[in-house]
N, CA, C and O atoms as a MOPAC input file, in Angstrom:
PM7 MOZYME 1SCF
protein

 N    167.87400 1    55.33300 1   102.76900 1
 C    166.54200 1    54.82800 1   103.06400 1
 C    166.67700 1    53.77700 1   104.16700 1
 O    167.38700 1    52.77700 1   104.06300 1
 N    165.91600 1    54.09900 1   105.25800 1
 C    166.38400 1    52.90100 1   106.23800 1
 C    165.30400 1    51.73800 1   106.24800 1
 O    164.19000 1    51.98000 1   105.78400 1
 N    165.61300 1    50.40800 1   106.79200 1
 C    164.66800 1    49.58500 1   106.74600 1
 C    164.00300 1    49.05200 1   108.00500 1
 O    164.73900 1    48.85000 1   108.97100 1
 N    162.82100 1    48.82300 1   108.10700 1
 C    162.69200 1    48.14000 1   109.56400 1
 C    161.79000 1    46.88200 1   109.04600 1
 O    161.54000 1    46.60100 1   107.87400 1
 N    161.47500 1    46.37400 1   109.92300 1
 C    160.62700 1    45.15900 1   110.21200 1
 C    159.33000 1    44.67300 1   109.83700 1
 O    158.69700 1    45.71700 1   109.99500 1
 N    158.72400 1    44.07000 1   109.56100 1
 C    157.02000 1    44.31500 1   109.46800 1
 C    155.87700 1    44.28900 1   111.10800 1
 O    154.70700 1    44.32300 1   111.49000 1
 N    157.05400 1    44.21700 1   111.48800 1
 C    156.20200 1    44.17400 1   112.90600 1
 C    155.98400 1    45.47800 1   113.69800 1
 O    155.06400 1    45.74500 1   114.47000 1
 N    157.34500 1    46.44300 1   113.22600 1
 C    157.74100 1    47.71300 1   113.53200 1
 C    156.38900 1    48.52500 1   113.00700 1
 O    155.68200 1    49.24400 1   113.71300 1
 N    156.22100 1    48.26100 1   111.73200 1
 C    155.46500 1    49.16600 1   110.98500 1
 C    153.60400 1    48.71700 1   111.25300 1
 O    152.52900 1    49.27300 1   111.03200 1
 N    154.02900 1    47.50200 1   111.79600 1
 C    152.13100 1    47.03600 1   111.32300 1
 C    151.75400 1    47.78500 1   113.02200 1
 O    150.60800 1    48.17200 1   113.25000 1
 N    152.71600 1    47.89000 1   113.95400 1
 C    152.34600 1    48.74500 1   115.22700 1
 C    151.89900 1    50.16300 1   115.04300 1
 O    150.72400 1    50.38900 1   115.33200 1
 N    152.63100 1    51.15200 1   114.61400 1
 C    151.80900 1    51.94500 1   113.43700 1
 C    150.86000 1    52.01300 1   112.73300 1
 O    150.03300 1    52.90000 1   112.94600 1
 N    150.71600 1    51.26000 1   111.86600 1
 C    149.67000 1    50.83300 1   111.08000 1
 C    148.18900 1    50.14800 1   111.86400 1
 O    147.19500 1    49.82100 1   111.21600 1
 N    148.29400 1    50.04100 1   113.18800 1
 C    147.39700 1    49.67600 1   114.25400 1
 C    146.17700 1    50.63200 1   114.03900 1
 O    146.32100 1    51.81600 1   114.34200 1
 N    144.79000 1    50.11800 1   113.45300 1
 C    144.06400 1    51.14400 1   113.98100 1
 C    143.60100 1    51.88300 1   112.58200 1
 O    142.74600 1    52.76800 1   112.60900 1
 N    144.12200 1    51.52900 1   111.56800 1
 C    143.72000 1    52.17700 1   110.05900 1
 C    143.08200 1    50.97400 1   109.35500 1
 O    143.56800 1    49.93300 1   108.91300 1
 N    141.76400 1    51.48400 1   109.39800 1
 C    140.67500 1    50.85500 1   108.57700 1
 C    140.56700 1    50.46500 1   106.75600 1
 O    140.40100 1    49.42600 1   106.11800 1
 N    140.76400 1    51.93500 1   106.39600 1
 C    140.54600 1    52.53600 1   105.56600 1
 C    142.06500 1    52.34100 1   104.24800 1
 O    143.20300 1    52.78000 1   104.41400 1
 N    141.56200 1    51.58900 1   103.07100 1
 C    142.92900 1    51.48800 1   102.30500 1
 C    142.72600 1    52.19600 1   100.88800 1
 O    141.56800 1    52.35600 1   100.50200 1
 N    143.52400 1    52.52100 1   100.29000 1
 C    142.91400 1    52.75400 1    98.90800 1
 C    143.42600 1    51.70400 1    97.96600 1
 O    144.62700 1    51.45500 1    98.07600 1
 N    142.60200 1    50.89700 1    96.86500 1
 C    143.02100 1    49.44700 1    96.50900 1
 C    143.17500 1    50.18700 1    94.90900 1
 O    142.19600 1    50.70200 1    94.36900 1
 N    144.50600 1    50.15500 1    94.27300 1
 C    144.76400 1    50.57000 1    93.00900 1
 C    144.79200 1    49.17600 1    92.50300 1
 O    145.19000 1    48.10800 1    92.96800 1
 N    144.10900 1    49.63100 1    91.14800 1
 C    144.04300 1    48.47400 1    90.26800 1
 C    144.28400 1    48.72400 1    88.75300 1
 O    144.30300 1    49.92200 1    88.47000 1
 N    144.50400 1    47.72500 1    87.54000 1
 C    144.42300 1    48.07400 1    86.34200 1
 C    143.33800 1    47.40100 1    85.28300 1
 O    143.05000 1    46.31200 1    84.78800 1
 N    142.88100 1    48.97500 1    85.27100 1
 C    141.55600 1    48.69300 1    83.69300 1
 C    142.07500 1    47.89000 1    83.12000 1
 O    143.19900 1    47.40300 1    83.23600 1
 N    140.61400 1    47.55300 1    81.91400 1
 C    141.31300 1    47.10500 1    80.69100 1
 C    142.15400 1    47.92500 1    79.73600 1
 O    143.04000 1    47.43800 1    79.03300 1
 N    141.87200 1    48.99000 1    79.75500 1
 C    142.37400 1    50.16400 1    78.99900 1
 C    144.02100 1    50.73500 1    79.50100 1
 O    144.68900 1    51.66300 1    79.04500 1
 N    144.30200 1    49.82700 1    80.54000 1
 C    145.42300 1    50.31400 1    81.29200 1
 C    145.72900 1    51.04000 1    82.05300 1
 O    146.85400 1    50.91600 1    82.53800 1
 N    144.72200 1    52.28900 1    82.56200 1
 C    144.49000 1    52.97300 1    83.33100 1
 C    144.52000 1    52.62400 1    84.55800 1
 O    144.20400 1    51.46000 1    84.80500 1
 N    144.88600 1    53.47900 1    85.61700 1
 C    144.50100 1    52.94800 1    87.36400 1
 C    143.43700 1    53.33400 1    87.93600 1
 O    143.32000 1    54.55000 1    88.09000 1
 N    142.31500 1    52.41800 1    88.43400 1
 C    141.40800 1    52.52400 1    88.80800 1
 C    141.75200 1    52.23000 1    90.41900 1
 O    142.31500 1    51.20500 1    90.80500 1
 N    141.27000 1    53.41700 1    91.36300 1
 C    141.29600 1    53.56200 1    93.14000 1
 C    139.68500 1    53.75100 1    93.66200 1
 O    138.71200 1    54.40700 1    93.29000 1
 N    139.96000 1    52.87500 1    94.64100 1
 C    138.49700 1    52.97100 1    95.55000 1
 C    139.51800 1    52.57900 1    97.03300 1
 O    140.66300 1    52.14200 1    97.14600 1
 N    138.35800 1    53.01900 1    98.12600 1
 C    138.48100 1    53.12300 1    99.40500 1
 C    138.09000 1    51.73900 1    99.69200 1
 O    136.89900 1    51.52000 1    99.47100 1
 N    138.99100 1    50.43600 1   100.26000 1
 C    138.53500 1    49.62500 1   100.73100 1
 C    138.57800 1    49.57200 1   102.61100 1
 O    139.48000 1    50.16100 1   103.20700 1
 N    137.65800 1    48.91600 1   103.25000 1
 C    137.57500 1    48.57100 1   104.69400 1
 C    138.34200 1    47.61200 1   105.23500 1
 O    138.05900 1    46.45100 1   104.93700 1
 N    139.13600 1    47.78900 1   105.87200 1
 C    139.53100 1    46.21000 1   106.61800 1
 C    138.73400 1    45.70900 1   107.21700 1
 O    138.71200 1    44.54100 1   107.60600 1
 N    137.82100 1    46.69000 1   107.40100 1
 C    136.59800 1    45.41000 1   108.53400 1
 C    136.82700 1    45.11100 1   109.76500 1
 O    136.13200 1    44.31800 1   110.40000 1
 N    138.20200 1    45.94600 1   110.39200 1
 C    138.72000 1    45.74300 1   111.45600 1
 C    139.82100 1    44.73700 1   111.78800 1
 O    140.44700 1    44.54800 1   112.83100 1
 N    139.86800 1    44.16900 1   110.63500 1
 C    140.81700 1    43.29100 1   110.84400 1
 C    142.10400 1    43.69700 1   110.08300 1
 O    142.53500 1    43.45500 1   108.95500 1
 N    142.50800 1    44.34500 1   111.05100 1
 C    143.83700 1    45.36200 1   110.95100 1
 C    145.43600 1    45.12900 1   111.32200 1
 O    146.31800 1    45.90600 1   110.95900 1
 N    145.72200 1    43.63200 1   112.30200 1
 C    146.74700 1    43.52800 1   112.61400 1
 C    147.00500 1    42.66300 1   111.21600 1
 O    146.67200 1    41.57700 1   110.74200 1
 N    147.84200 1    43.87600 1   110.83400 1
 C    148.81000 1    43.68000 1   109.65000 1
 C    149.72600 1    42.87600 1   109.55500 1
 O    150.71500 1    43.24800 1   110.18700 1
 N    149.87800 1    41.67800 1   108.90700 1
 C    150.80600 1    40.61100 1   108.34200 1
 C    151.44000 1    40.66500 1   107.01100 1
 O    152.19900 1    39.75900 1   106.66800 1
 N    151.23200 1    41.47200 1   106.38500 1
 C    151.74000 1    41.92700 1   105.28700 1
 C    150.99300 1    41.10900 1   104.04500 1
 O    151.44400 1    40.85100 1   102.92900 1
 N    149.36300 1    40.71000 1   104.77100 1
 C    148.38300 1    40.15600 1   103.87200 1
 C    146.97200 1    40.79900 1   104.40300 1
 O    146.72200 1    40.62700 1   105.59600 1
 N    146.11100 1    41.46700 1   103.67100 1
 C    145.22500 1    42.27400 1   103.39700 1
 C    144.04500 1    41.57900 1   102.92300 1
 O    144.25900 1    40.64800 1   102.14700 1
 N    142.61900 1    41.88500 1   103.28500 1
 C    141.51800 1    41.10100 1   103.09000 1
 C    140.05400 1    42.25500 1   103.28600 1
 O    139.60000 1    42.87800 1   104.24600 1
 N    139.62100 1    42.10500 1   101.67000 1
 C    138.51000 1    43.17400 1   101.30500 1
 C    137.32100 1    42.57200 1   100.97400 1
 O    137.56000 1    41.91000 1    99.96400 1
 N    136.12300 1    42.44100 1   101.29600 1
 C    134.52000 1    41.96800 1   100.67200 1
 C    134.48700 1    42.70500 1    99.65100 1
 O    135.08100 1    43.78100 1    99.69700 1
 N    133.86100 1    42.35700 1    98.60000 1
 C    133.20200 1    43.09900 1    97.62800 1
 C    132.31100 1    42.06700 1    96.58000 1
 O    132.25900 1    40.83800 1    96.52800 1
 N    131.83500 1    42.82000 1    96.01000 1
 C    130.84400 1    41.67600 1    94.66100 1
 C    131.38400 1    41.02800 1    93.77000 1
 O    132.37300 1    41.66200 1    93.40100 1
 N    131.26900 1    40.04300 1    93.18000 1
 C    131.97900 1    39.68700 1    91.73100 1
 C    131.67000 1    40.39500 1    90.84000 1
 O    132.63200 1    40.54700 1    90.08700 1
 N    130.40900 1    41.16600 1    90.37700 1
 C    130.32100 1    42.16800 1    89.68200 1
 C    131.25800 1    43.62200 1    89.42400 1
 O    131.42000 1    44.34800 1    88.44400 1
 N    131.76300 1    43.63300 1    90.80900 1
 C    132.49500 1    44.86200 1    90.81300 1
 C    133.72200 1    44.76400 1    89.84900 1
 O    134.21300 1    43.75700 1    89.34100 1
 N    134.16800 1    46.36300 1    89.70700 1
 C    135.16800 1    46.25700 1    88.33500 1
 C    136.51900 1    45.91300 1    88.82100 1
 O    137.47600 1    45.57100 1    88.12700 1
 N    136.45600 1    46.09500 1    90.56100 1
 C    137.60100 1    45.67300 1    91.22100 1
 C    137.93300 1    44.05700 1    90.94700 1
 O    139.09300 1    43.65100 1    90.87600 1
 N    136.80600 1    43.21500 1    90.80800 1
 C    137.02300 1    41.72200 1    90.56000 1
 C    137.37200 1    41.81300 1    89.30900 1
 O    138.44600 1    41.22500 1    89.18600 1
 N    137.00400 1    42.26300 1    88.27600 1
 C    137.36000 1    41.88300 1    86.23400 1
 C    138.65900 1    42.27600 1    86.58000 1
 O    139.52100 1    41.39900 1    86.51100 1
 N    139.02200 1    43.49500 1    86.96800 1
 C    140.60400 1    43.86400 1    87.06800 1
 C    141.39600 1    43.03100 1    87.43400 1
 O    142.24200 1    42.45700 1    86.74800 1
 N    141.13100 1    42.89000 1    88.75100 1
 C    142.19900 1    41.58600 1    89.42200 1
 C    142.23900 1    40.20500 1    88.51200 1
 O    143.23200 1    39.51800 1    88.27300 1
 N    141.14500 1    40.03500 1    88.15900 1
 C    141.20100 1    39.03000 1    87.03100 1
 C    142.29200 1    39.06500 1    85.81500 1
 O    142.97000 1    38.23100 1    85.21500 1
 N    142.13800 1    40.18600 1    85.78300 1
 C    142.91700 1    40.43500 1    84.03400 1
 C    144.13600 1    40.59100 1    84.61900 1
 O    144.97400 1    39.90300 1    84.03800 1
 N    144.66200 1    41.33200 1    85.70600 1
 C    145.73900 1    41.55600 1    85.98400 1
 C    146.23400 1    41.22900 1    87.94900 1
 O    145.12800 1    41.26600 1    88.48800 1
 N    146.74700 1    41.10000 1    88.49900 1
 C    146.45700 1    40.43500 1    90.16200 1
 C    147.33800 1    41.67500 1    90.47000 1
 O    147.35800 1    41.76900 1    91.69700 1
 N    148.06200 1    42.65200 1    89.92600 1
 C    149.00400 1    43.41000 1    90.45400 1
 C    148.53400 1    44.03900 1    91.05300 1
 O    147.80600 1    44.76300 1    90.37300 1
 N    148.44800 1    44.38500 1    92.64500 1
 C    148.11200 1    45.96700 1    92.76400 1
 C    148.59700 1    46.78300 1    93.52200 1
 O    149.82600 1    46.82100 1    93.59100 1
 N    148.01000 1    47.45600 1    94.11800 1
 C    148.30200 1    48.16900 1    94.84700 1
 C    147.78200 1    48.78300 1    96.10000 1
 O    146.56900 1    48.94700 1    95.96700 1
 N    148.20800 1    49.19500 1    97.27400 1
 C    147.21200 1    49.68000 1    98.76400 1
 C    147.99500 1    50.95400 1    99.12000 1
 O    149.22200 1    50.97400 1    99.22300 1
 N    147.21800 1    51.98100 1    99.29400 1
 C    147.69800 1    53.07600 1   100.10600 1
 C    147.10200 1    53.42100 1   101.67300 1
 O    145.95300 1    53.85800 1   101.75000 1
 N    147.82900 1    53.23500 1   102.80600 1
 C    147.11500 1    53.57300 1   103.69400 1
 C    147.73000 1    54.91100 1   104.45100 1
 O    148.88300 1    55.27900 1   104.22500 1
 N    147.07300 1    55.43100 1   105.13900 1
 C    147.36600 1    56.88300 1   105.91200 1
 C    147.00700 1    57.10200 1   107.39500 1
 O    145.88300 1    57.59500 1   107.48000 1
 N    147.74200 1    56.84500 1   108.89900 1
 C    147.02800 1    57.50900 1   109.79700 1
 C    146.50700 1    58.87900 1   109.74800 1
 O    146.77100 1    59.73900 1   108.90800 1
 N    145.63800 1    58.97400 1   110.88700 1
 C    145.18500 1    60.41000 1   110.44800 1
 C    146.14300 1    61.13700 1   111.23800 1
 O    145.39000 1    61.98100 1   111.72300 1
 N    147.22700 1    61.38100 1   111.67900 1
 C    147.93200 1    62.39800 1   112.22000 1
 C    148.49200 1    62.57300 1   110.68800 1
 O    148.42300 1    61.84300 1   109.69900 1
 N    149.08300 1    63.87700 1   110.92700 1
 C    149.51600 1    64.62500 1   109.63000 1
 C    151.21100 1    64.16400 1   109.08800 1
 O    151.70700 1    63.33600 1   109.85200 1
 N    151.89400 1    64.47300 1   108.21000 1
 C    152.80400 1    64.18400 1   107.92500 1
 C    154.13700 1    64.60800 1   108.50400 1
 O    154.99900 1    63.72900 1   108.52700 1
 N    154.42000 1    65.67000 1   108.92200 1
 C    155.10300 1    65.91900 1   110.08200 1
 C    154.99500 1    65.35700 1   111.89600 1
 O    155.50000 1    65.61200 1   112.98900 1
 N    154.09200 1    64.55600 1   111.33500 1
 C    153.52900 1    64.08800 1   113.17400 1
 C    153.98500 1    62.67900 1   113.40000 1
 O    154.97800 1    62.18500 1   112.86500 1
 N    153.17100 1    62.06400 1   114.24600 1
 C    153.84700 1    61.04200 1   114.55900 1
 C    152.44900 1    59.82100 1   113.57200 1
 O    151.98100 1    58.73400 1   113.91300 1
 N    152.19200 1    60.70800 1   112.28700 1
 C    151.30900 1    59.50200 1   111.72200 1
 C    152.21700 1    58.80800 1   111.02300 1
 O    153.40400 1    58.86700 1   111.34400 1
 N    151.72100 1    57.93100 1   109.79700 1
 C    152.36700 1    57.26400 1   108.68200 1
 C    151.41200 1    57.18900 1   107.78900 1
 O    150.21700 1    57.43700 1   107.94400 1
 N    152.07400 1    56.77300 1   106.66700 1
 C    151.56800 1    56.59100 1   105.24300 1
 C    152.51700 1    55.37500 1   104.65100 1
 O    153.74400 1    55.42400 1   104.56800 1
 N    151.78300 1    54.41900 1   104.31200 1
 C    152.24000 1    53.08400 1   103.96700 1
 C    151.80600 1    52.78100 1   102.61800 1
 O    150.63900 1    52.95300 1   102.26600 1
 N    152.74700 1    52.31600 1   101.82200 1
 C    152.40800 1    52.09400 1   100.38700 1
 C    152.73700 1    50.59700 1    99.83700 1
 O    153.94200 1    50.35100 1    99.87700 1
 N    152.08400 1    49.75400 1    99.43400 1
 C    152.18900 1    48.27400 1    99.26800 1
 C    151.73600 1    47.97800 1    97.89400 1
 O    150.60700 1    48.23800 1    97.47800 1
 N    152.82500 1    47.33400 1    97.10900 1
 C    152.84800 1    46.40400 1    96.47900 1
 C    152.80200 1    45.10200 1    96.33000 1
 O    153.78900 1    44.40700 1    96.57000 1
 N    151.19600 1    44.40100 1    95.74800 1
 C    150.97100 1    43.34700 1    96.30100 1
 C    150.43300 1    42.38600 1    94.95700 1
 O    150.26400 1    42.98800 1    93.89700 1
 N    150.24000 1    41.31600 1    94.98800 1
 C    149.64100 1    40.45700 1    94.09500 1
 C    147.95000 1    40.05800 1    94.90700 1
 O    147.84200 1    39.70500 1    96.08100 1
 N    147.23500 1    40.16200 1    94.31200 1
 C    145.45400 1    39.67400 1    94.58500 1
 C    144.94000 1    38.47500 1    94.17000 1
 O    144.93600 1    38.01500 1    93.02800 1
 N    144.45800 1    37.94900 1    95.29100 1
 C    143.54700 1    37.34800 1    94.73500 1
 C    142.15800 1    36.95700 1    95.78100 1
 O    141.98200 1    37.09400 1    96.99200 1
 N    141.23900 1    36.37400 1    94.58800 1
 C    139.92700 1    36.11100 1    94.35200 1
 C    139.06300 1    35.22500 1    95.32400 1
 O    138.57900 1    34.35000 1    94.60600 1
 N    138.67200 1    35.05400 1    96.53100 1
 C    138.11100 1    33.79100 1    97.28500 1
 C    136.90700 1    33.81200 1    97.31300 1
 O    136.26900 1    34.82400 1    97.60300 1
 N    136.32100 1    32.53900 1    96.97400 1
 C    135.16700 1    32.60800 1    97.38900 1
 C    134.68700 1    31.25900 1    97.95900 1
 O    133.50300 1    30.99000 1    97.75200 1
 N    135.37100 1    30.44600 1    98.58800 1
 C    135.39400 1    29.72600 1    99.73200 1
 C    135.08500 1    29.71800 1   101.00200 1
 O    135.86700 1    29.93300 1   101.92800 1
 N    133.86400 1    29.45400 1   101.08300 1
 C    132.74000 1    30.45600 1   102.27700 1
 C    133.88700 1    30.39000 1   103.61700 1
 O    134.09700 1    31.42900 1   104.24300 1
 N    134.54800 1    29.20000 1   103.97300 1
 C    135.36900 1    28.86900 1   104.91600 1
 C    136.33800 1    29.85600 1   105.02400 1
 O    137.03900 1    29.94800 1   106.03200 1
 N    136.43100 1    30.54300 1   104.15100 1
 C    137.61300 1    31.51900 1   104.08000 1
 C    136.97600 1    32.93600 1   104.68400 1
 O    137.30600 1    33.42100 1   105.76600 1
 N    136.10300 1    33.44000 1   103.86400 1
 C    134.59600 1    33.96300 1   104.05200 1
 C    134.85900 1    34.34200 1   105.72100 1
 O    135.40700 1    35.35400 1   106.15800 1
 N    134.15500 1    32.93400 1   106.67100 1
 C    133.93800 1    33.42000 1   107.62900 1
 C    134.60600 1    33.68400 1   108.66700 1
 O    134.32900 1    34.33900 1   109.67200 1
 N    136.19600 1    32.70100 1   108.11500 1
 C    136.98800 1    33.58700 1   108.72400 1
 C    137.38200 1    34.38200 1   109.44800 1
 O    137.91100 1    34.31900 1   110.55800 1
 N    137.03000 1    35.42500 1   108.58700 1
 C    137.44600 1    37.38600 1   107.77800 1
 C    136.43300 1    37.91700 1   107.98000 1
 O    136.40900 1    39.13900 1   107.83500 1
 N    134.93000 1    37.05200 1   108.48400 1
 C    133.66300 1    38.01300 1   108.40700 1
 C    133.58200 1    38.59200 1   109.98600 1
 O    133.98200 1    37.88000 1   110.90800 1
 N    133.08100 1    39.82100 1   110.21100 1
 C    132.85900 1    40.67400 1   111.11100 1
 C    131.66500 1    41.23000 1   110.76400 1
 O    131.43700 1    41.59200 1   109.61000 1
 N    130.75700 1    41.35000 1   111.79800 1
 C    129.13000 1    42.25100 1   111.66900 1
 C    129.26200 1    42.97500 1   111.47600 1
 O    128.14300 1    43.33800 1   111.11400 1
 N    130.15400 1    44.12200 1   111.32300 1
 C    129.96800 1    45.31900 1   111.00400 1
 C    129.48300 1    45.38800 1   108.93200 1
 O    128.75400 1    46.15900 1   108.30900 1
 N    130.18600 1    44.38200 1   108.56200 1
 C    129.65600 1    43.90800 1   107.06000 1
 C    128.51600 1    43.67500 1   107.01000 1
 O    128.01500 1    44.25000 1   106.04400 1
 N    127.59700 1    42.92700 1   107.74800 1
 C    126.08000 1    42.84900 1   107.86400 1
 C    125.71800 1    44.12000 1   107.32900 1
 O    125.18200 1    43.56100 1   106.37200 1
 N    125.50900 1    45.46100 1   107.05800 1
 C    125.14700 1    46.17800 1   106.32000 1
 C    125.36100 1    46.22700 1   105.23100 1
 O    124.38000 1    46.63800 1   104.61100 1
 N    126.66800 1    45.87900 1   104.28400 1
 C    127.11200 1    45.80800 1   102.97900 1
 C    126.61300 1    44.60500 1   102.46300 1
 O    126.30400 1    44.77200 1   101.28300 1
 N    126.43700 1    43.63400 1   102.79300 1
 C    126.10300 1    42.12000 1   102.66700 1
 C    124.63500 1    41.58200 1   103.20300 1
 O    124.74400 1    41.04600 1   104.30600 1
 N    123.74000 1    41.59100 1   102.85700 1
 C    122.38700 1    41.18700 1   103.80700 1
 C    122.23300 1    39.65700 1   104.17600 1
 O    121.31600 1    39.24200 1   104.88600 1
 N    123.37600 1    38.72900 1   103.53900 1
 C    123.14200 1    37.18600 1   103.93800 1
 C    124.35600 1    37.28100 1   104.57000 1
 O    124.61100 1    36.28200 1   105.24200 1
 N    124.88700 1    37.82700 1   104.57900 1
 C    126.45700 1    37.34700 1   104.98900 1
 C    127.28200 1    36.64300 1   104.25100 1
 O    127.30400 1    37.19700 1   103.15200 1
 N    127.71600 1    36.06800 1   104.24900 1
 C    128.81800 1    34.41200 1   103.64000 1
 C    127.63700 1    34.24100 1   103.09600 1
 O    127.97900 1    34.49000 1   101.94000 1
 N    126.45700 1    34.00000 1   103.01400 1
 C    125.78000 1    33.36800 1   101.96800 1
 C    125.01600 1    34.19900 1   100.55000 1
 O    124.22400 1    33.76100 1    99.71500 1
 N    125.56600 1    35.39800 1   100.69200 1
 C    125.02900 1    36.53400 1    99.66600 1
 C    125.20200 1    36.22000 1    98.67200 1
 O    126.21600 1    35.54300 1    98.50400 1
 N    124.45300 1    36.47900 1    97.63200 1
 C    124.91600 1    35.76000 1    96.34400 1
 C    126.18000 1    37.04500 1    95.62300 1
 O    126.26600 1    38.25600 1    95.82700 1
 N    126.92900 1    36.20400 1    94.83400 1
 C    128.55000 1    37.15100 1    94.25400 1
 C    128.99200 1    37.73300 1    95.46100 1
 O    128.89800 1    38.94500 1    95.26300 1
 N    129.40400 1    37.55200 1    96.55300 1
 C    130.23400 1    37.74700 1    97.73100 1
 C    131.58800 1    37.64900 1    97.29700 1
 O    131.58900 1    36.44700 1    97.03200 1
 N    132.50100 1    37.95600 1    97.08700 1
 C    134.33800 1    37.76900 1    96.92200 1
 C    134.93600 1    38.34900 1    98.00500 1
 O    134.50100 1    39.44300 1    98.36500 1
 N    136.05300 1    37.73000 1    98.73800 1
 C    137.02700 1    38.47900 1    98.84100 1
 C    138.67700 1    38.63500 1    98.54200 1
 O    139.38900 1    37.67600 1    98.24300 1
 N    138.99600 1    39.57000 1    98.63500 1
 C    140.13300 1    39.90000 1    97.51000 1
 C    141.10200 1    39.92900 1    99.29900 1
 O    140.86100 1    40.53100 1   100.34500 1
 N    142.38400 1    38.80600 1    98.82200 1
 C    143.19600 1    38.63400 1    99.31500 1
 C    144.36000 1    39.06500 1    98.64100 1
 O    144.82100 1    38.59600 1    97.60000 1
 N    144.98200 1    40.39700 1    99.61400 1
 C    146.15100 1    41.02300 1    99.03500 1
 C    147.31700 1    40.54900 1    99.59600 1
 O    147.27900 1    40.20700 1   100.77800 1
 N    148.37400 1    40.46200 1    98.95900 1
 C    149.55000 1    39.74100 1    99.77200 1
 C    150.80400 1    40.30700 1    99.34100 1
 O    151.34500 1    39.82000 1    98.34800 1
 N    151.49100 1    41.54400 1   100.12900 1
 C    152.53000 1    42.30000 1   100.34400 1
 C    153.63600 1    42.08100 1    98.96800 1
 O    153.02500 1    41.07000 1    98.62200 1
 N    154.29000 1    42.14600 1    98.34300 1
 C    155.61800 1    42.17900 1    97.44500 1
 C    156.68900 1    42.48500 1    97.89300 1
 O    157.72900 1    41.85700 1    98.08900 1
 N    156.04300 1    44.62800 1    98.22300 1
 C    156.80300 1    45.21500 1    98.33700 1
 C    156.02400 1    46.43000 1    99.37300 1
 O    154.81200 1    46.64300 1    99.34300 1
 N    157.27800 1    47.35500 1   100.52700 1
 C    156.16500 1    48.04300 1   101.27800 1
 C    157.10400 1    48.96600 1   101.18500 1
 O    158.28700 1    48.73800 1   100.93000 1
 N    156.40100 1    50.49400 1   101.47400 1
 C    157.26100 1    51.39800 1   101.34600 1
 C    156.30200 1    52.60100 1   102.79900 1
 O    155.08200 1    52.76600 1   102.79100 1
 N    156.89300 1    53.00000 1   103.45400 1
 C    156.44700 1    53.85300 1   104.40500 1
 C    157.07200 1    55.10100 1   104.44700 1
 O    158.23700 1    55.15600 1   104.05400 1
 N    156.34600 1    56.43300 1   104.97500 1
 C    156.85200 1    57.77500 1   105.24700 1
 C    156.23900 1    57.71800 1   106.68100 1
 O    155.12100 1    57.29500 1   106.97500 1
 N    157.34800 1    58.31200 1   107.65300 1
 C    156.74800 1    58.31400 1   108.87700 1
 C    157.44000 1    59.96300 1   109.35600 1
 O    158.40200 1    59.88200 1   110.11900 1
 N    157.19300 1    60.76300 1   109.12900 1
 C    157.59700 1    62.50200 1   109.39100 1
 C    158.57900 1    62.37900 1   108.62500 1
 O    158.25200 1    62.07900 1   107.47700 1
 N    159.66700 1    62.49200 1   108.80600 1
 C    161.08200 1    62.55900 1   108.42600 1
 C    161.79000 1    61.51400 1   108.04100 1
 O    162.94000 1    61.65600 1   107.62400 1
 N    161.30900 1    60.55400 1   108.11400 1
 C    161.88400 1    59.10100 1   108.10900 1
 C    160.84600 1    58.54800 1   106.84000 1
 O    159.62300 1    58.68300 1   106.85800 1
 N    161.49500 1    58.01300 1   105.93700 1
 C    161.10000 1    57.02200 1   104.94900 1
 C    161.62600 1    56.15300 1   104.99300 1
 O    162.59800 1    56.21300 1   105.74600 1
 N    161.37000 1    54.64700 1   104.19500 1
 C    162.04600 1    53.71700 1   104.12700 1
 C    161.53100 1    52.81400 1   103.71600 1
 O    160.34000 1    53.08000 1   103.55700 1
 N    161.87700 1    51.35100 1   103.29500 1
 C    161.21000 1    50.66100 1   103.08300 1
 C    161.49600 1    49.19200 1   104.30800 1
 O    162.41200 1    49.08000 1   105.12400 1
 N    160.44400 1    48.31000 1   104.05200 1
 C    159.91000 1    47.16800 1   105.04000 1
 C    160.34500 1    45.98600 1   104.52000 1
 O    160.02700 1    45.67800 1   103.37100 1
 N    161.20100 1    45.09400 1   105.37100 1
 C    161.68300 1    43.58200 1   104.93100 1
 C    160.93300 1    42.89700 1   104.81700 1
 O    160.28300 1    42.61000 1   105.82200 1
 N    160.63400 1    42.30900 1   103.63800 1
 C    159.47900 1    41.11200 1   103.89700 1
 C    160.21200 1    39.76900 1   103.92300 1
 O    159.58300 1    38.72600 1   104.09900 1

């Protein structure tokens, strides 16, 4: 398994929006949804999602911070895409300062106040462990 860099891989990883955020029920089960980066994509091996406090993605992270991110370019697996798999610990902000940050208009549709919406969170993911497939080449990422 060879290893490279996080800088190697987040160049790759340039340009993918789209994550899938695994989490654990109460029941123990894994619960996956499609989260947005929002564009804010240059990868540091720390990850940042809007969502509600209502959502079951917040009780989860609550009960448990472990999770998990799957991301995928869209070139195929023999190509010159990737597929990146991260093990991370979560957590909970709701520190508008943090907020605006991380905020981008394109959220203005999901959010109608912005930073001031009422139950606004965002879930700050922060790397453990990374594991990538890039065609033929797997490996994992030094953190």
């Amino acid at each position: 398994m060879s290893k490279k860099l996080l800088a190697e891989i987040a160049k790759d990883m340039a340009g993918i929006d789209i994550a899938i955020l695994s989490t654990h029920t109460d029941n123990g089960e894994i619960a996956n949804r499609p989260m947005s980066n929002n564009g804010d994509v240059a990868y540091d091996g720390t990850s940042y999602y809007f969502t509600y406090d209502q959502a079951r993605t917040v009780s989860d992270i609550q009960r448990n911070p472990k999770v998990a991110l799957g991301f995928s370019s869209e070139a195929g697996l023999f190509s010159q895409g990737i597929y990146v798999a991260v093990e991370g610990t979560a957590e909970l902000i709701r520190d508008k300062a943090v907020l605006q940050k991380h905020w981008t208009s394109d959220l203005d549709k999901w959010f109608e106040h912005g930073i001031d919406t009422p139950g606004i969170v965002l879930i700050k993911v922060k790397a453990n462990r990374i594991t990538y497939w890039k065609g033929r080449e797997e490996g994992e990422v030094a953190l």
